PDB file of C-alpha atoms in Angstrom:
ATOM      1  CA  ARG F   2      54.727 187.696 247.600  1.00 56.00           C
ATOM      2  CA  LYS F   3      54.712 189.332 250.799  1.00 67.00           C
ATOM      3  CA  GLU F   4      57.215 191.995 251.776  1.00 89.00           C
ATOM      4  CA  VAL F   5      58.366 190.225 254.888  1.00 94.00           C
ATOM      5  CA  GLU F   6      57.352 186.927 255.569  1.00 95.00           C
ATOM      6  CA  GLN F   7      58.039 184.770 258.852  1.00 96.00           C
ATOM      7  CA  ASP F   8      57.491 181.254 260.249  1.00 91.00           C
ATOM      8  CA  PRO F   9      54.180 180.973 261.333  1.00 86.00           C
ATOM      9  CA  GLY F  10      54.672 179.599 264.695  1.00 90.00           C
ATOM     10  CA  PRO F  11      53.125 179.346 267.309  1.00 95.00           C
ATOM     11  CA  PHE F  12      56.232 178.312 268.828  1.00 96.00           C
ATOM     12  CA  ASN F  13      56.021 176.304 272.250  1.00 97.00           C
ATOM     13  CA  VAL F  14      59.000 175.347 274.041  1.00 97.00           C
ATOM     14  CA  PRO F  15      60.381 174.320 277.482  1.00 98.00           C
ATOM     15  CA  GLU F  16      62.489 176.541 279.538  1.00 98.00           C
ATOM     16  CA  GLY F  17      66.021 176.506 278.839  1.00 98.00           C
ATOM     17  CA  ALA F  18      65.572 175.520 275.235  1.00 98.00           C
ATOM     18  CA  THR F  19      67.226 177.067 272.064  1.00 98.00           C
ATOM     19  CA  VAL F  20      64.573 178.472 269.621  1.00 97.00           C
ATOM     20  CA  ALA F  21      65.218 179.967 266.045  1.00 97.00           C
ATOM     21  CA  PHE F  22      62.978 182.298 264.135  1.00 97.00           C
ATOM     22  CA  ASN F  23      63.518 182.658 260.381  1.00 96.00           C
ATOM     23  CA  CYS F  24      62.566 185.731 258.136  1.00 97.00           C
ATOM     24  CA  THR F  25      62.653 186.518 254.689  1.00 97.00           C
ATOM     25  CA  TYR F  26      61.844 189.840 252.820  1.00 95.00           C
ATOM     26  CA  SER F  27      61.213 190.656 249.257  1.00 93.00           C
ATOM     27  CA  ASN F  28      62.881 194.194 248.833  1.00 88.00           C
ATOM     28  CA  SER F  29      66.420 193.853 247.883  1.00 86.00           C
ATOM     29  CA  ALA F  30      67.024 197.457 248.289  1.00 85.00           C
ATOM     30  CA  SER F  31      65.851 197.109 251.917  1.00 86.00           C
ATOM     31  CA  GLN F  32      68.477 199.100 254.115  1.00 84.00           C
ATOM     32  CA  SER F  33      67.950 198.090 257.728  1.00 90.00           C
ATOM     33  CA  PHE F  34      66.721 195.015 259.714  1.00 93.00           C
ATOM     34  CA  PHE F  35      65.517 194.689 262.763  1.00 94.00           C
ATOM     35  CA  TRP F  36      63.728 192.122 265.421  1.00 96.00           C
ATOM     36  CA  TYR F  37      61.133 193.815 267.533  1.00 96.00           C
ATOM     37  CA  ARG F  38      58.966 191.755 270.704  1.00 97.00           C
ATOM     38  CA  GLN F  39      55.699 192.462 271.036  1.00 96.00           C
ATOM     39  CA  ASP F  40      53.818 191.370 274.236  1.00 96.00           C
ATOM     40  CA  CYS F  41      49.975 190.510 274.572  1.00 93.00           C
ATOM     41  CA  ARG F  42      47.801 193.814 274.119  1.00 90.00           C
ATOM     42  CA  LYS F  43      51.359 195.997 274.162  1.00 95.00           C
ATOM     43  CA  GLU F  44      53.184 198.041 271.519  1.00 96.00           C
ATOM     44  CA  PRO F  45      56.004 196.783 269.297  1.00 95.00           C
ATOM     45  CA  LYS F  46      59.327 197.095 271.351  1.00 94.00           C
ATOM     46  CA  LEU F  47      62.845 197.068 269.536  1.00 93.00           C
ATOM     47  CA  LEU F  48      64.869 193.850 270.458  1.00 95.00           C
ATOM     48  CA  MET F  49      67.844 194.222 268.437  1.00 93.00           C
ATOM     49  CA  SER F  50      68.892 195.465 265.254  1.00 91.00           C
ATOM     50  CA  VAL F  51      70.493 193.150 262.514  1.00 93.00           C
ATOM     51  CA  TYR F  52      74.011 193.524 261.091  1.00 89.00           C
ATOM     52  CA  SER F  53      75.383 191.881 258.055  1.00 88.00           C
ATOM     53  CA  SER F  54      78.298 190.556 260.191  1.00 89.00           C
ATOM     54  CA  GLY F  55      75.854 189.075 262.580  1.00 89.00           C
ATOM     55  CA  ASN F  56      75.537 190.438 266.203  1.00 93.00           C
ATOM     56  CA  GLU F  57      74.909 189.389 269.569  1.00 94.00           C
ATOM     57  CA  ASP F  58      73.265 190.343 272.843  1.00 94.00           C
ATOM     58  CA  GLY F  59      73.167 188.162 275.648  1.00 96.00           C
ATOM     59  CA  ARG F  60      71.171 185.426 274.840  1.00 98.00           C
ATOM     60  CA  PHE F  61      69.946 186.776 271.558  1.00 98.00           C
ATOM     61  CA  THR F  62      71.547 186.175 268.140  1.00 97.00           C
ATOM     62  CA  ALA F  63      70.817 188.175 265.058  1.00 97.00           C
ATOM     63  CA  GLN F  64      72.000 187.206 261.467  1.00 96.00           C
ATOM     64  CA  LEU F  65      71.642 188.465 258.257  1.00 96.00           C
ATOM     65  CA  ASN F  66      72.238 187.336 254.603  1.00 95.00           C
ATOM     66  CA  ARG F  67      71.591 189.931 252.030  1.00 93.00           C
ATOM     67  CA  ALA F  68      72.300 187.446 249.180  1.00 93.00           C
ATOM     68  CA  SER F  69      69.500 185.583 250.283  1.00 94.00           C
ATOM     69  CA  GLN F  70      67.746 188.092 251.749  1.00 95.00           C
ATOM     70  CA  TYR F  71      67.152 186.178 254.809  1.00 96.00           C
ATOM     71  CA  ILE F  72      67.188 187.165 258.667  1.00 97.00           C
ATOM     72  CA  SER F  73      67.196 185.068 261.588  1.00 97.00           C
ATOM     73  CA  LEU F  74      67.108 185.474 265.542  1.00 98.00           C
ATOM     74  CA  LEU F  75      68.396 182.621 267.947  1.00 98.00           C
ATOM     75  CA  ILE F  76      67.526 182.628 271.735  1.00 98.00           C
ATOM     76  CA  ARG F  77      69.581 180.339 273.687  1.00 98.00           C
ATOM     77  CA  ASP F  78      68.424 179.243 277.448  1.00 98.00           C
ATOM     78  CA  SER F  79      64.890 180.507 276.747  1.00 98.00           C
ATOM     79  CA  LYS F  80      62.969 181.939 279.821  1.00 98.00           C
ATOM     80  CA  LEU F  81      59.494 182.500 280.749  1.00 98.00           C
ATOM     81  CA  SER F  82      59.960 186.198 280.302  1.00 97.00           C
ATOM     82  CA  ASP F  83      60.724 185.441 276.713  1.00 98.00           C
ATOM     83  CA  SER F  84      56.973 184.517 275.984  1.00 98.00           C
ATOM     84  CA  ALA F  85      55.918 187.113 273.009  1.00 97.00           C
ATOM     85  CA  THR F  86      55.506 187.693 269.881  1.00 96.00           C
ATOM     86  CA  TYR F  87      58.540 188.215 267.693  1.00 97.00           C
ATOM     87  CA  LEU F  88      58.461 190.629 264.580  1.00 96.00           C
ATOM     88  CA  CYS F  89      61.124 190.865 261.862  1.00 96.00           C
ATOM     89  CA  VAL F  90      61.101 194.336 260.613  1.00 94.00           C
ATOM     90  CA  VAL F  91      62.511 195.842 257.550  1.00 94.00           C
ATOM     91  CA  SER F  92      63.350 199.461 256.725  1.00 90.00           C
ATOM     92  CA  SER F  93      63.024 200.388 253.007  1.00 80.00           C
ATOM     93  CA  THR F  94      61.787 203.299 251.002  1.00 69.00           C
ATOM     94  CA  TYR F  95      57.941 203.284 250.337  1.00 58.00           C
ATOM     95  CA  SER F  96      56.408 203.739 246.907  1.00 54.00           C
ATOM     96  CA  GLY F  97      59.788 205.695 245.862  1.00 47.00           C
ATOM     97  CA  ALA F  98      58.766 208.165 248.611  1.00 49.00           C
ATOM     98  CA  GLY F  99      62.431 208.905 249.620  1.00 54.00           C
ATOM     99  CA  SER F 100      61.774 208.190 253.157  1.00 69.00           C
ATOM    100  CA  TYR F 101      62.355 204.958 254.732  1.00 75.00           C
ATOM    101  CA  GLN F 102      59.672 203.367 256.220  1.00 83.00           C
ATOM    102  CA  LEU F 103      59.281 200.230 258.513  1.00 89.00           C
ATOM    103  CA  THR F 104      57.533 197.167 257.025  1.00 91.00           C
ATOM    104  CA  PHE F 105      56.573 194.148 259.424  1.00 94.00           C
ATOM    105  CA  GLY F 106      56.179 190.680 259.208  1.00 95.00           C
ATOM    106  CA  LYS F 107      53.105 189.016 260.816  1.00 95.00           C
ATOM    107  CA  GLY F 108      55.020 188.228 263.873  1.00 95.00           C
ATOM    108  CA  THR F 109      55.855 184.585 265.509  1.00 96.00           C
ATOM    109  CA  LYS F 110      54.515 184.051 268.606  1.00 96.00           C
ATOM    110  CA  LEU F 111      56.732 182.204 271.429  1.00 98.00           C
ATOM    111  CA  SER F 112      55.587 180.627 274.711  1.00 98.00           C
ATOM    112  CA  VAL F 113      58.391 179.192 277.084  1.00 98.00           C
ATOM    113  CA  ILE F 114      56.666 176.658 279.007  1.00 97.00           C
ATOM    114  CA  PRO F 115      57.953 175.873 282.415  1.00 95.00           C
TER     115      PRO F 115
ATOM    116  CA  ASN T  27      57.749 211.331 280.787  1.00 60.00           C
ATOM    117  CA  ALA T  28      59.205 211.162 277.334  1.00 70.00           C
ATOM    118  CA  GLY T  29      57.755 209.325 274.563  1.00 93.00           C
ATOM    119  CA  VAL T  30      54.724 208.729 272.308  1.00 96.00           C
ATOM    120  CA  THR T  31      51.407 209.336 273.864  1.00 97.00           C
ATOM    121  CA  GLN T  32      47.869 207.927 272.109  1.00 97.00           C
ATOM    122  CA  THR T  33      44.642 208.977 273.154  1.00 97.00           C
ATOM    123  CA  PRO T  34      42.009 207.547 273.575  1.00 97.00           C
ATOM    124  CA  LYS T  35      43.368 204.267 274.635  1.00 96.00           C
ATOM    125  CA  PHE T  36      39.877 202.356 273.735  1.00 96.00           C
ATOM    126  CA  ARG T  37      36.710 203.474 272.268  1.00 97.00           C
ATOM    127  CA  VAL T  38      33.867 202.169 270.602  1.00 97.00           C
ATOM    128  CA  LEU T  39      32.200 203.951 267.591  1.00 97.00           C
ATOM    129  CA  LYS T  40      28.949 203.122 265.571  1.00 97.00           C
ATOM    130  CA  THR T  41      29.169 203.009 261.991  1.00 98.00           C
ATOM    131  CA  GLY T  42      29.213 206.374 260.049  1.00 97.00           C
ATOM    132  CA  GLN T  43      30.490 208.164 263.131  1.00 97.00           C
ATOM    133  CA  SER T  44      33.830 209.849 263.105  1.00 97.00           C
ATOM    134  CA  MET T  45      36.360 210.396 265.138  1.00 96.00           C
ATOM    135  CA  THR T  46      39.958 211.380 265.549  1.00 98.00           C
ATOM    136  CA  LEU T  47      42.920 209.756 267.273  1.00 98.00           C
ATOM    137  CA  LEU T  48      45.587 212.015 268.626  1.00 97.00           C
ATOM    138  CA  CYS T  49      49.347 211.000 268.941  1.00 98.00           C
ATOM    139  CA  ALA T  50      51.800 213.567 270.539  1.00 98.00           C
ATOM    140  CA  GLN T  51      55.489 213.175 270.872  1.00 97.00           C
ATOM    141  CA  ASP T  52      57.728 215.202 273.219  1.00 95.00           C
ATOM    142  CA  MET T  53      61.280 213.923 271.449  1.00 93.00           C
ATOM    143  CA  ASN T  54      61.379 216.615 269.027  1.00 92.00           C
ATOM    144  CA  HIS T  55      61.101 213.724 265.855  1.00 93.00           C
ATOM    145  CA  GLU T  56      60.511 214.713 262.582  1.00 92.00           C
ATOM    146  CA  TYR T  57      58.843 211.648 261.670  1.00 93.00           C
ATOM    147  CA  MET T  58      55.788 210.142 262.482  1.00 95.00           C
ATOM    148  CA  TYR T  59      53.760 207.305 261.473  1.00 95.00           C
ATOM    149  CA  TRP T  60      50.291 205.531 261.846  1.00 97.00           C
ATOM    150  CA  TYR T  61      49.910 201.745 261.926  1.00 97.00           C
ATOM    151  CA  ARG T  62      46.925 199.508 262.034  1.00 97.00           C
ATOM    152  CA  GLN T  63      47.289 196.065 263.470  1.00 97.00           C
ATOM    153  CA  ASP T  64      44.728 193.263 262.781  1.00 95.00           C
ATOM    154  CA  PRO T  65      44.678 189.685 264.053  1.00 88.00           C
ATOM    155  CA  GLY T  66      47.129 187.455 262.196  1.00 82.00           C
ATOM    156  CA  MET T  67      48.399 190.668 260.123  1.00 85.00           C
ATOM    157  CA  GLY T  68      51.682 192.539 260.709  1.00 88.00           C
ATOM    158  CA  LEU T  69      51.329 196.138 261.327  1.00 94.00           C
ATOM    159  CA  ARG T  70      50.079 198.385 258.230  1.00 94.00           C
ATOM    160  CA  LEU T  71      51.470 201.686 257.513  1.00 93.00           C
ATOM    161  CA  ILE T  72      48.285 203.950 256.980  1.00 96.00           C
ATOM    162  CA  HIS T  73      49.888 207.354 256.796  1.00 96.00           C
ATOM    163  CA  TYR T  74      53.002 209.225 257.521  1.00 94.00           C
ATOM    164  CA  SER T  75      54.585 212.408 257.820  1.00 94.00           C
ATOM    165  CA  VAL T  76      58.028 213.500 257.514  1.00 92.00           C
ATOM    166  CA  GLY T  77      57.625 217.056 259.334  1.00 92.00           C
ATOM    167  CA  GLU T  78      55.322 219.509 260.295  1.00 95.00           C
ATOM    168  CA  GLY T  79      52.862 220.559 257.445  1.00 94.00           C
ATOM    169  CA  THR T  80      53.600 217.232 255.578  1.00 94.00           C
ATOM    170  CA  THR T  81      51.640 214.244 255.434  1.00 95.00           C
ATOM    171  CA  ALA T  82      51.888 211.088 252.759  1.00 93.00           C
ATOM    172  CA  LYS T  83      49.983 207.903 252.099  1.00 93.00           C
ATOM    173  CA  GLY T  84      51.045 204.613 253.380  1.00 91.00           C
ATOM    174  CA  GLU T  85      50.009 200.914 252.376  1.00 90.00           C
ATOM    175  CA  VAL T  86      46.416 201.198 253.673  1.00 95.00           C
ATOM    176  CA  PRO T  87      44.977 204.935 253.410  1.00 96.00           C
ATOM    177  CA  ASP T  88      41.566 204.793 252.311  1.00 96.00           C
ATOM    178  CA  GLY T  89      38.977 205.535 255.026  1.00 97.00           C
ATOM    179  CA  TYR T  90      41.835 207.735 257.021  1.00 98.00           C
ATOM    180  CA  ASN T  91      42.925 211.298 257.100  1.00 97.00           C
ATOM    181  CA  VAL T  92      45.592 212.885 258.637  1.00 97.00           C
ATOM    182  CA  SER T  93      47.161 216.185 259.782  1.00 97.00           C
ATOM    183  CA  ARG T  94      50.341 217.705 261.203  1.00 97.00           C
ATOM    184  CA  LEU T  95      49.766 221.355 261.886  1.00 96.00           C
ATOM    185  CA  LYS T  96      52.328 220.890 264.979  1.00 96.00           C
ATOM    186  CA  LYS T  97      55.290 219.225 265.102  1.00 96.00           C
ATOM    187  CA  GLN T  98      54.713 217.227 267.938  1.00 97.00           C
ATOM    188  CA  ASN T  99      51.150 216.072 267.021  1.00 98.00           C
ATOM    189  CA  PHE T 100      50.196 213.919 264.276  1.00 98.00           C
ATOM    190  CA  LEU T 101      45.924 213.418 264.036  1.00 98.00           C
ATOM    191  CA  LEU T 102      44.561 210.314 262.470  1.00 98.00           C
ATOM    192  CA  GLY T 103      40.729 210.749 261.590  1.00 98.00           C
ATOM    193  CA  LEU T 104      38.151 208.513 260.719  1.00 97.00           C
ATOM    194  CA  GLU T 105      35.315 210.434 258.660  1.00 93.00           C
ATOM    195  CA  SER T 106      32.789 207.655 258.435  1.00 96.00           C
ATOM    196  CA  ALA T 107      33.734 204.821 260.778  1.00 97.00           C
ATOM    197  CA  ALA T 108      33.197 201.176 258.844  1.00 97.00           C
ATOM    198  CA  PRO T 109      33.417 197.748 260.733  1.00 97.00           C
ATOM    199  CA  SER T 110      36.622 197.003 258.680  1.00 97.00           C
ATOM    200  CA  GLN T 111      38.454 199.966 260.728  1.00 98.00           C
ATOM    201  CA  THR T 112      38.023 197.916 263.617  1.00 97.00           C
ATOM    202  CA  SER T 113      41.583 197.385 264.723  1.00 97.00           C
ATOM    203  CA  VAL T 114      44.476 198.307 267.134  1.00 97.00           C
ATOM    204  CA  TYR T 115      45.886 201.503 265.832  1.00 98.00           C
ATOM    205  CA  PHE T 116      49.642 202.535 266.861  1.00 98.00           C
ATOM    206  CA  CYS T 117      51.398 205.629 266.412  1.00 97.00           C
ATOM    207  CA  ALA T 118      55.311 205.860 266.216  1.00 96.00           C
ATOM    208  CA  SER T 119      57.944 208.543 265.841  1.00 94.00           C
ATOM    209  CA  LYS T 120      61.486 208.319 264.285  1.00 91.00           C
ATOM    210  CA  GLY T 121      64.090 210.501 265.307  1.00 85.00           C
ATOM    211  CA  ARG T 122      67.964 210.381 266.062  1.00 79.00           C
ATOM    212  CA  GLN T 123      68.951 207.970 269.235  1.00 71.00           C
ATOM    213  CA  GLY T 124      72.517 208.199 269.567  1.00 69.00           C
ATOM    214  CA  GLY T 125      74.425 207.499 266.401  1.00 70.00           C
ATOM    215  CA  THR T 126      71.157 206.146 264.869  1.00 73.00           C
ATOM    216  CA  TYR T 127      67.523 206.519 263.849  1.00 78.00           C
ATOM    217  CA  GLY T 128      65.156 204.775 266.379  1.00 83.00           C
ATOM    218  CA  TYR T 129      61.426 204.574 266.466  1.00 90.00           C
ATOM    219  CA  THR T 130      59.356 204.837 269.484  1.00 92.00           C
ATOM    220  CA  PHE T 131      55.616 203.310 269.540  1.00 95.00           C
ATOM    221  CA  GLY T 132      52.714 204.674 271.568  1.00 97.00           C
ATOM    222  CA  SER T 133      50.972 201.990 273.553  1.00 97.00           C
ATOM    223  CA  GLY T 134      48.084 201.883 271.143  1.00 97.00           C
ATOM    224  CA  THR T 135      44.343 202.519 270.714  1.00 97.00           C
ATOM    225  CA  ARG T 136      41.733 199.979 270.538  1.00 97.00           C
ATOM    226  CA  LEU T 137      38.842 200.799 268.099  1.00 97.00           C
ATOM    227  CA  THR T 138      35.829 198.980 267.768  1.00 97.00           C
ATOM    228  CA  VAL T 139      33.435 199.914 264.826  1.00 97.00           C
ATOM    229  CA  VAL T 140      29.752 198.292 265.446  1.00 97.00           C
TER     230      VAL T 140
END
């Protein structure tokens, strides 16, 4: 089982649509959770952290369910500029090293169409 | 400008050649990481460092070596390049950003091995 699994995508949605991304992780000891955004041929950039209570940043809402090891990202009123690949990222210890590392999902590509 | 700088940005190598990728950060971060990203794959951790003079293996360390002689620099070496090492390489550093830890990524090095 892959450590972090995401919807394979791609998602093609019209402007103004609501789009949801889902992610599951296998390491129950994972500590921190994030959504990153990666534009074509660019580096990943933090979109938002994900907290157990759920959190919102403008049109973006992230939720975490630790019991089912599930993370989600909802984008409302999608814009052309939201077109990118969205990466689900989990922070956990690697091989008992004692320090936390990021594990990335493969990403889900979103294209917002005029 | 503060951040993570990777050099070179692009490189073409012949099979068997060697090269070193340089990552430099000016944020006084303790932690530094090297990832590779291949089509259809998430970023995978190659090696990492938790401080000056320390290095450790990540998920896919074979064929690579690293050094962290100075806190601000993290070097990734390929002793004998193979076509399987064709990839985009991202360096990242981690340090305190406000009340939490944050990761900063470099803009990537696109390496082709022919």
